Every structure is written in C-alpha cells, then in structure tokens.
C-alpha cells in the first residue's frame, strides 16, 4: 500500500506535467512561434525530466514531427499543383 502523501505528490507531479504539455500545445498554435523553438523547449524539458515525463514529452515530440511532415507534404503538393496550373495556362513554361 502506498502512502497517501506519496500518491498526492505523484498526482501533483502528473498535474504539473499535464499543464506543461498543454502550455506546449498552446504555444504550438501561436502563429508567431517557431516550431524549432518548441523542439528546443521540449528537449530541454526531457533533459530534466523523470522517466514518466520523458515518455510523455517524447510523445509530444513525435506528434510535432508528424505534424511538421504533414505540413511539408501539404506545401509540396500545393507547390506542385501551382506549377501544373501555370504550365496548363502557359505551355511555354
């Protein structure tokens, strides 16, 4: 049986971590924020975190990387489509 104090400390730590992750996600949504800054912040958090926090922060990193890949793929497709439209309008390109 664990001590109630230990459980409260663990719950408090989990709540602090959840708040930090929510802040990171909120920062991600800001249009002026650079995703590189977020990656640096998350890696800094991981350096000082315990194993549970490291696991959760690694999940955040994975989601950021996946979102970045999706965004890059979207812009690549958009660029390709723009080129095809320009080619269709002006065959001399």
PDB file of C-alpha atoms in Angstrom:
ATOM      1  CA  UNK A   1       0.000   0.000   0.000  1.00  0.00           C
ATOM      2  CA  UNK A   2       1.345   3.394  -0.915  1.00  0.00           C
ATOM      3  CA  UNK A   3       1.227   6.343   1.401  1.00  0.00           C
ATOM      4  CA  UNK A   4      -1.449   8.961   0.738  1.00  0.00           C
ATOM      5  CA  UNK A   5       1.276  11.628   0.745  1.00  0.00           C
ATOM      6  CA  UNK A   6       3.224   9.784  -1.967  1.00  0.00           C
ATOM      7  CA  UNK A   7       0.070   9.451  -4.053  1.00  0.00           C
ATOM      8  CA  UNK A   8      -0.696  13.157  -3.648  1.00  0.00           C
ATOM      9  CA  UNK A   9       2.852  14.030  -4.721  1.00  0.00           C
ATOM     10  CA  UNK A  10       2.567  11.781  -7.759  1.00  0.00           C
ATOM     11  CA  UNK A  11      -0.820  13.267  -8.671  1.00  0.00           C
ATOM     12  CA  UNK A  12       0.542  16.791  -8.228  1.00  0.00           C
ATOM     13  CA  UNK A  13       3.531  15.949 -10.444  1.00  0.00           C
ATOM     14  CA  UNK A  14       1.230  14.486 -13.098  1.00  0.00           C
ATOM     15  CA  UNK A  15      -0.955  17.604 -12.957  1.00  0.00           C
ATOM     16  CA  UNK A  16       2.083  19.854 -13.372  1.00  0.00           C
ATOM     17  CA  UNK A  17       3.234  17.768 -16.324  1.00  0.00           C
ATOM     18  CA  UNK A  18      -0.222  17.906 -17.913  1.00  0.00           C
ATOM     19  CA  UNK A  19      -0.245  21.690 -17.511  1.00  0.00           C
ATOM     20  CA  UNK A  20       3.214  21.930 -19.092  1.00  0.00           C
ATOM     21  CA  UNK A  21       2.174  19.773 -22.059  1.00  0.00           C
ATOM     22  CA  UNK A  22      -0.967  21.892 -22.512  1.00  0.00           C
ATOM     23  CA  UNK A  23       1.204  25.019 -22.481  1.00  0.00           C
ATOM     24  CA  UNK A  24       3.465  23.496 -25.122  1.00  0.00           C
ATOM     25  CA  UNK A  25       0.448  22.659 -27.281  1.00  0.00           C
ATOM     26  CA  UNK A  26      -0.928  26.188 -26.794  1.00  0.00           C
ATOM     27  CA  UNK A  27       2.443  27.625 -27.802  1.00  0.00           C
ATOM     28  CA  UNK A  28       2.344  25.441 -30.911  1.00  0.00           C
ATOM     29  CA  UNK A  29      -0.890  27.074 -32.010  1.00  0.00           C
ATOM     30  CA  UNK A  30       0.514  30.597 -31.841  1.00  0.00           C
ATOM     31  CA  UNK A  31       1.221  31.788 -35.381  1.00  0.00           C
ATOM     32  CA  UNK A  32       4.384  33.687 -34.454  1.00  0.00           C
ATOM     33  CA  UNK A  33       6.023  30.807 -32.636  1.00  0.00           C
ATOM     34  CA  UNK A  34       8.768  28.934 -34.421  1.00  0.00           C
ATOM     35  CA  UNK A  35       8.487  25.128 -34.263  1.00  0.00           C
ATOM     36  CA  UNK A  36      12.254  24.936 -33.748  1.00  0.00           C
ATOM     37  CA  UNK A  37      11.832  26.895 -30.504  1.00  0.00           C
ATOM     38  CA  UNK A  38       9.248  24.353 -29.362  1.00  0.00           C
ATOM     39  CA  UNK A  39      11.554  21.460 -30.149  1.00  0.00           C
ATOM     40  CA  UNK A  40      14.349  23.095 -28.152  1.00  0.00           C
ATOM     41  CA  UNK A  41      11.963  23.679 -25.230  1.00  0.00           C
ATOM     42  CA  UNK A  42      10.767  20.085 -25.268  1.00  0.00           C
ATOM     43  CA  UNK A  43      14.303  18.688 -25.470  1.00  0.00           C
ATOM     44  CA  UNK A  44      15.248  20.918 -22.525  1.00  0.00           C
ATOM     45  CA  UNK A  45      12.276  19.582 -20.556  1.00  0.00           C
ATOM     46  CA  UNK A  46      13.295  15.992 -21.373  1.00  0.00           C
ATOM     47  CA  UNK A  47      16.807  16.609 -20.077  1.00  0.00           C
ATOM     48  CA  UNK A  48      15.471  17.425 -16.598  1.00  0.00           C
ATOM     49  CA  UNK A  49      12.504  15.048 -16.509  1.00  0.00           C
ATOM     50  CA  UNK A  50      11.972  11.669 -14.921  1.00  0.00           C
ATOM     51  CA  UNK A  51      11.074   8.581 -16.968  1.00  0.00           C
ATOM     52  CA  UNK A  52       7.299   9.216 -16.990  1.00  0.00           C
ATOM     53  CA  UNK A  53       7.741  12.806 -18.092  1.00  0.00           C
ATOM     54  CA  UNK A  54      10.323  11.778 -20.677  1.00  0.00           C
ATOM     55  CA  UNK A  55       7.857   9.268 -22.130  1.00  0.00           C
ATOM     56  CA  UNK A  56       5.088  11.865 -22.380  1.00  0.00           C
ATOM     57  CA  UNK A  57       7.390  14.523 -23.810  1.00  0.00           C
ATOM     58  CA  UNK A  58       8.701  12.053 -26.379  1.00  0.00           C
ATOM     59  CA  UNK A  59       5.092  11.502 -27.442  1.00  0.00           C
ATOM     60  CA  UNK A  60       4.687  15.265 -27.833  1.00  0.00           C
ATOM     61  CA  UNK A  61       7.865  15.358 -29.930  1.00  0.00           C
ATOM     62  CA  UNK A  62       6.604  12.538 -32.107  1.00  0.00           C
ATOM     63  CA  UNK A  63       3.323  14.366 -32.709  1.00  0.00           C
ATOM     64  CA  UNK A  64       5.164  17.591 -33.537  1.00  0.00           C
ATOM     65  CA  UNK A  65       7.365  15.785 -36.027  1.00  0.00           C
ATOM     66  CA  UNK A  66       4.345  14.108 -37.628  1.00  0.00           C
ATOM     67  CA  UNK A  67       2.539  17.452 -37.898  1.00  0.00           C
ATOM     68  CA  UNK A  68       5.648  19.002 -39.437  1.00  0.00           C
ATOM     69  CA  UNK A  69       5.844  16.188 -42.003  1.00  0.00           C
ATOM     70  CA  UNK A  70       2.165  16.614 -42.875  1.00  0.00           C
ATOM     71  CA  UNK A  71       2.636  20.363 -43.278  1.00  0.00           C
ATOM     72  CA  UNK A  72       5.695  19.921 -45.506  1.00  0.00           C
ATOM     73  CA  UNK A  73       3.856  17.337 -47.623  1.00  0.00           C
ATOM     74  CA  UNK A  74       0.892  19.711 -47.974  1.00  0.00           C
ATOM     75  CA  UNK A  75       3.109  22.561 -49.171  1.00  0.00           C
ATOM     76  CA  UNK A  76       4.972  20.257 -51.559  1.00  0.00           C
ATOM     77  CA  UNK A  77       1.672  19.158 -53.099  1.00  0.00           C
ATOM     78  CA  UNK A  78       0.457  22.760 -53.223  1.00  0.00           C
ATOM     79  CA  UNK A  79       3.640  23.860 -54.977  1.00  0.00           C
ATOM     80  CA  UNK A  80       3.338  21.014 -57.474  1.00  0.00           C
ATOM     81  CA  UNK A  81      -0.286  21.914 -58.147  1.00  0.00           C
ATOM     82  CA  UNK A  82       0.597  25.590 -58.655  1.00  0.00           C
ATOM     83  CA  UNK A  83       3.298  24.582 -61.142  1.00  0.00           C
ATOM     84  CA  UNK A  84       0.850  22.345 -63.029  1.00  0.00           C
ATOM     85  CA  UNK A  85      -1.687  25.185 -63.197  1.00  0.00           C
ATOM     86  CA  UNK A  86       0.952  27.608 -64.503  1.00  0.00           C
ATOM     87  CA  UNK A  87       2.003  25.005 -67.067  1.00  0.00           C
ATOM     88  CA  UNK A  88      -1.586  24.488 -68.185  1.00  0.00           C
ATOM     89  CA  UNK A  89      -2.139  28.245 -68.551  1.00  0.00           C
ATOM     90  CA  UNK A  90       1.193  28.900 -70.278  1.00  0.00           C
ATOM     91  CA  UNK A  91       2.569  25.824 -72.089  1.00  0.00           C
ATOM     92  CA  UNK A  92       5.870  27.606 -72.804  1.00  0.00           C
ATOM     93  CA  UNK A  93       6.986  27.104 -69.173  1.00  0.00           C
TER      94      UNK A  93
END
